[in-house]
Amino acid sequence: MKKLEGKVAIVTGGASGIGLGAVQRLAEDGAAVAVADVNAEGAQQVADEINKNGGKAIAITVDVAKEEEVKAMIDKTVEAFGRLDILHNNAAWGPMNDKGIPEMDVDMWDAVMGINLRGPMMGCKYAIPEMRKVGGGSIINTASANGKVGDYERTAYSASKAGLMSLTRSVATQHGKEGIRCNTVLPGLIVTPATRRKFSTELMELMEEGNLTPYVGGPEDIAALVSFLASEESRYITGQEINCDGGVLVRAGAGAIMKYVRDKENN
Ligand SMILES: NC(=O)c1ccc[n+]([C@@H]2O[C@H](COP(=O)([O-])OP(=O)(O)OC[C@H]3O[C@@H](n4cnc5c(N)ncnc54)[C@H](O)[C@@H]3O)[C@@H](O)[C@H]2O)c1
């Protein structure tokens, strides 16, 4: 029997990058998966591919910043598969104009918080009652190494990801006795359509140099951690922040490396 046979999962931002990797891995592990994304066509393509390969998936169009759509995402999943065991809050926005504080576009700040922090909170709000009905569940929030450090820019993004770690601890504390675990995964640089859009090959190489590993990770590296956290193998782990970043944050001078990279990017 597969590790997640009989379990039902939702992955937000499941049409691309890290979310896509998680969808594929959870489906391989036997879970029925709701591919939830603002990109309706992309989500449908991913779900079709899973079903073609013998898995079970549905596509759900959702903007995680909108409460009624988040509620509908949970309802549609339970309607389709009968229960909910796993929620991977992964969709996020990292706008290019997210720089320093004096020049902060406050509407942009609110929009980042709406997607990256309020979205996952609303996911938890509507998922927890469903998880209670089945005696527990696992919620996995995708933050970022940026949520743990100060940076020269990405102010709103970093604050949203730090907030997400606090949300994780609240959910873990308030619902642990109900069998609901909640953990944060913190990717470092992961090669996805988003990072390919934002960084040149030269910058990727510089960032690779900043890692302790001889390579940069892919969505499959985060997916392996998500699969572990979704399963009973991790039953004693809750409220935690787990870095999956090639060790970049423990390296002395990592901040200086990032500044050099960003300065090159901006010039
Ligand atoms: N790639 C990295 O290096 C990296 C590093 C650290 C953290 N992260 C985090 O990993 C997650 C995924 O990033 P990625 O690199 O795979 O990005 P990506 O752009 O490849 O995928 C993001 C997906 O989220 C969807 N999405 C965006 N806004 C949404 C919304 N409001 N509602 C629903 N869906 C929405 C997009 O349509 C897309 O399919 C994000 O939380 C990001 O902050 C990524």
XYZ file of C-alpha atoms and ligand atoms in Angstrom:
311
model
C 0.000 0.000 0.000
C 1.294 3.449 -0.923
C 2.274 5.832 1.882
C -0.644 8.269 1.374
C -3.261 5.840 0.026
C -6.755 6.989 1.089
C -5.574 10.494 1.968
C -6.838 13.683 0.318
C -4.601 16.701 -0.266
C -4.915 20.272 -1.505
C -1.888 22.066 -2.952
C -2.288 25.803 -3.607
C -0.157 27.126 -6.440
C -0.194 23.533 -7.710
C 0.016 24.444 -11.396
C 3.685 25.440 -11.394
C 7.096 25.063 -9.774
C 7.250 23.868 -6.165
C 3.476 23.314 -5.976
C 3.519 21.227 -9.145
C 6.353 19.122 -7.701
C 4.325 18.581 -4.516
C 1.184 17.618 -6.475
C 3.124 15.047 -8.497
C 4.818 13.550 -5.438
C 1.655 13.380 -3.278
C -0.196 11.712 -6.169
C 2.669 9.206 -6.635
C 2.415 8.464 -2.909
C -1.256 7.561 -3.393
C -3.103 10.713 -2.278
C -6.037 12.176 -4.200
C -4.996 15.746 -4.943
C -6.804 19.027 -5.574
C -4.606 21.203 -7.786
C -5.638 24.680 -6.629
C -4.369 27.659 -8.589
C -5.390 31.060 -9.942
C -4.179 29.718 -13.297
C -7.247 27.649 -14.233
C -5.832 26.212 -17.445
C -2.520 25.256 -15.813
C -4.267 23.549 -12.901
C -6.513 21.599 -15.292
C -3.528 20.419 -17.343
C -1.751 19.187 -14.210
C -4.876 17.372 -12.951
C -5.446 15.778 -16.386
C -1.854 14.509 -16.456
C -2.187 12.967 -12.959
C -5.449 11.240 -13.927
C -3.936 9.989 -17.216
C -1.109 8.394 -15.221
C -3.517 6.499 -12.955
C -3.660 9.000 -10.082
C -6.630 10.935 -8.739
C -6.800 14.708 -9.146
C -9.170 17.610 -9.661
C -8.404 21.178 -10.685
C -9.782 24.075 -8.635
C -9.544 27.694 -9.711
C -8.841 29.852 -6.670
C -7.363 33.191 -5.754
C -6.138 32.447 -2.234
C -6.539 36.118 -1.293
C -10.344 35.793 -1.566
C -12.129 34.222 1.372
C -15.162 32.926 -0.523
C -12.874 31.238 -3.079
C -10.755 29.628 -0.354
C -13.898 28.287 1.340
C -15.130 26.972 -2.024
C -11.729 25.274 -2.582
C -12.141 23.287 0.641
C -15.818 22.499 -0.071
C -15.130 21.328 -3.651
C -12.305 19.055 -2.485
C -14.448 17.405 0.199
C -17.333 17.114 -2.287
C -15.061 15.367 -4.818
C -13.051 13.085 -2.509
C -15.108 12.863 0.711
C -12.531 14.179 3.183
C -9.468 16.366 3.705
C -6.203 15.252 5.319
C -3.430 17.439 3.890
C -3.277 21.142 3.044
C -0.153 22.540 1.416
C -0.396 26.351 1.536
C 2.147 27.120 -1.174
C 0.844 29.886 -3.476
C 2.625 33.214 -3.013
C 3.567 36.445 -4.724
C 7.018 38.083 -4.768
C 6.672 41.350 -6.733
C 9.722 42.923 -8.354
C 8.949 46.383 -6.873
C 9.228 45.078 -3.286
C 12.329 47.064 -2.259
C 13.116 49.246 0.805
C 10.729 50.757 3.339
C 10.877 54.540 2.546
C 9.806 53.786 -1.030
C 7.261 51.120 -0.030
C 4.080 50.958 -2.113
C 1.688 50.267 0.753
C -0.985 48.796 -1.539
C 1.618 46.319 -2.824
C 2.460 45.440 0.830
C -1.240 44.709 1.486
C -1.551 42.618 -1.665
C 1.529 40.538 -0.733
C 0.133 39.964 2.768
C -3.264 39.073 1.280
C -1.858 36.264 -0.846
C 1.121 35.076 1.221
C -0.253 35.281 4.772
C -4.008 35.937 4.880
C -4.449 33.272 2.161
C -2.828 30.464 4.193
C -4.677 31.633 7.340
C -7.998 31.314 5.476
C -6.900 27.915 4.118
C -6.333 26.774 7.713
C -9.600 28.368 8.860
C -11.666 26.237 6.479
C -9.455 23.114 6.440
C -9.267 22.588 10.213
C -13.005 21.772 10.673
C -12.727 19.172 7.882
C -9.552 17.673 9.396
C -11.308 17.413 12.783
C -14.007 15.280 11.165
C -11.383 12.681 10.145
C -9.426 12.810 13.410
C -6.486 14.918 12.266
C -4.421 16.147 9.385
C -1.214 17.799 8.261
C -0.842 21.422 7.148
C 2.359 22.418 5.409
C 3.131 26.092 4.759
C 5.726 27.130 2.183
C 7.665 30.079 3.581
C 11.152 31.044 2.403
C 14.660 31.300 3.760
C 13.921 35.042 3.409
C 11.464 34.791 6.309
C 14.337 34.127 8.690
C 16.799 36.843 7.719
C 16.914 40.563 7.081
C 17.490 41.457 3.438
C 18.309 44.566 1.429
C 14.967 44.311 -0.363
C 11.940 41.936 -0.581
C 10.646 43.629 2.578
C 6.961 42.736 2.258
C 7.686 39.226 0.964
C 10.079 38.460 3.846
C 7.650 39.831 6.471
C 4.820 37.749 5.004
C 6.943 34.603 5.195
C 7.998 35.349 8.792
C 4.301 35.804 9.633
C 3.581 32.437 8.059
C 5.968 30.783 10.523
C 4.027 32.392 13.377
C 0.766 31.142 11.864
C 2.294 27.654 11.754
C 3.142 27.788 15.454
C -0.375 29.009 16.365
C -2.069 26.236 14.366
C 0.286 23.611 15.807
C -0.360 24.851 19.362
C -4.119 25.275 19.084
C -4.885 22.055 17.181
C -2.133 19.599 18.108
C -4.327 17.693 20.548
C -6.863 17.190 17.753
C -4.220 15.363 15.714
C -3.642 18.305 13.384
C 0.031 19.028 12.784
C 1.356 22.135 11.078
C 4.895 22.771 9.826
C 6.722 25.297 7.667
C 9.092 24.396 4.850
C 11.645 27.031 3.900
C 13.017 26.646 0.407
C 16.261 28.310 -0.553
C 16.847 28.818 -4.261
C 14.752 26.278 -6.160
C 14.784 26.282 -9.945
C 11.173 26.990 -11.003
C 9.472 29.112 -13.685
C 9.380 31.970 -11.113
C 13.122 31.945 -10.454
C 13.925 31.497 -14.150
C 11.809 34.599 -14.796
C 13.538 36.622 -12.089
C 17.186 35.525 -12.259
C 19.656 35.288 -15.111
C 21.797 32.164 -15.589
C 24.765 34.100 -14.235
C 22.879 34.969 -11.062
C 21.750 31.377 -10.604
C 25.402 30.343 -10.814
C 26.341 32.892 -8.144
C 23.578 31.645 -5.895
C 24.666 28.068 -6.468
C 28.112 29.139 -5.292
C 26.515 30.465 -2.073
C 25.006 27.020 -1.308
C 26.930 24.439 0.713
C 25.783 21.748 -1.716
C 27.411 21.447 -5.141
C 24.051 22.088 -6.804
C 20.854 24.104 -6.623
C 17.665 22.285 -5.657
C 14.584 21.548 -7.735
C 10.879 21.222 -6.848
C 11.434 17.493 -6.200
C 13.610 18.368 -3.182
C 10.798 20.342 -1.543
C 8.287 17.685 -2.640
C 10.227 14.985 -0.744
C 9.967 17.072 2.444
C 6.278 17.820 1.860
C 5.583 14.116 1.351
C 7.371 13.304 4.627
C 5.522 16.031 6.552
C 2.192 14.923 5.059
C 2.705 11.333 6.191
C 2.643 9.513 9.522
C 6.419 9.147 9.302
C 6.591 12.695 10.692
C 3.884 12.198 13.355
C 6.100 13.621 16.134
C 7.010 16.780 14.202
C 4.798 19.834 14.520
C 5.204 23.614 14.743
C 8.624 23.402 13.097
C 10.483 25.408 10.474
C 12.489 23.143 8.220
C 15.010 24.645 5.846
C 15.500 22.931 2.500
C 18.013 25.357 1.057
C 21.329 23.702 0.304
C 22.550 25.072 3.648
C 22.762 28.649 2.373
C 21.622 30.250 5.628
C 24.248 28.629 7.853
C 27.148 29.816 5.730
C 29.103 32.740 7.179
C 28.712 35.781 4.971
C 25.553 34.482 3.271
C 24.055 37.991 3.537
C 27.061 39.535 1.801
C 26.769 36.982 -1.000
C 23.086 37.824 -1.417
C 23.840 41.567 -1.481
C 26.432 41.029 -4.189
C 23.954 38.955 -6.168
C 21.154 41.520 -5.789
C 23.439 44.457 -6.646
C 24.454 42.679 -9.850
C 20.800 41.971 -10.586
C 19.802 45.618 -10.117
C 22.615 47.090 -12.221
N 11.501 29.023 -6.174
C 12.189 29.431 -5.150
O 13.427 29.585 -5.216
C 11.507 29.730 -3.847
C 12.311 30.056 -2.769
C 11.706 30.315 -1.541
C 10.337 30.216 -1.411
N 9.582 29.918 -2.497
C 8.129 29.813 -2.288
O 7.650 28.649 -2.916
C 6.300 28.835 -3.358
C 6.169 28.501 -4.828
O 7.074 29.263 -5.590
P 7.486 28.852 -7.069
O 8.882 29.262 -7.245
O 7.088 27.436 -7.320
O 6.565 29.850 -7.919
P 5.794 29.674 -9.332
O 5.550 31.056 -9.819
O 6.507 28.718 -10.224
O 4.423 29.022 -8.890
C 3.508 29.729 -8.090
C 2.099 29.254 -8.418
O 1.205 29.947 -7.545
C 0.091 30.407 -8.301
N -0.485 31.578 -7.645
C 0.049 32.837 -7.565
N -0.802 33.659 -6.916
C -1.886 32.911 -6.567
C -3.099 33.205 -5.899
N -3.367 34.440 -5.449
N -3.974 32.197 -5.705
C -3.731 30.959 -6.179
N -2.601 30.629 -6.843
C -1.692 31.596 -7.045
C 0.677 30.741 -9.680
O -0.318 30.764 -10.674
C 1.696 29.598 -9.842
O 1.089 28.470 -10.453
C 5.965 30.286 -2.986
O 5.359 30.280 -1.695
C 7.326 30.952 -2.905
O 7.320 32.094 -2.074
C 10.132 29.663 -3.710
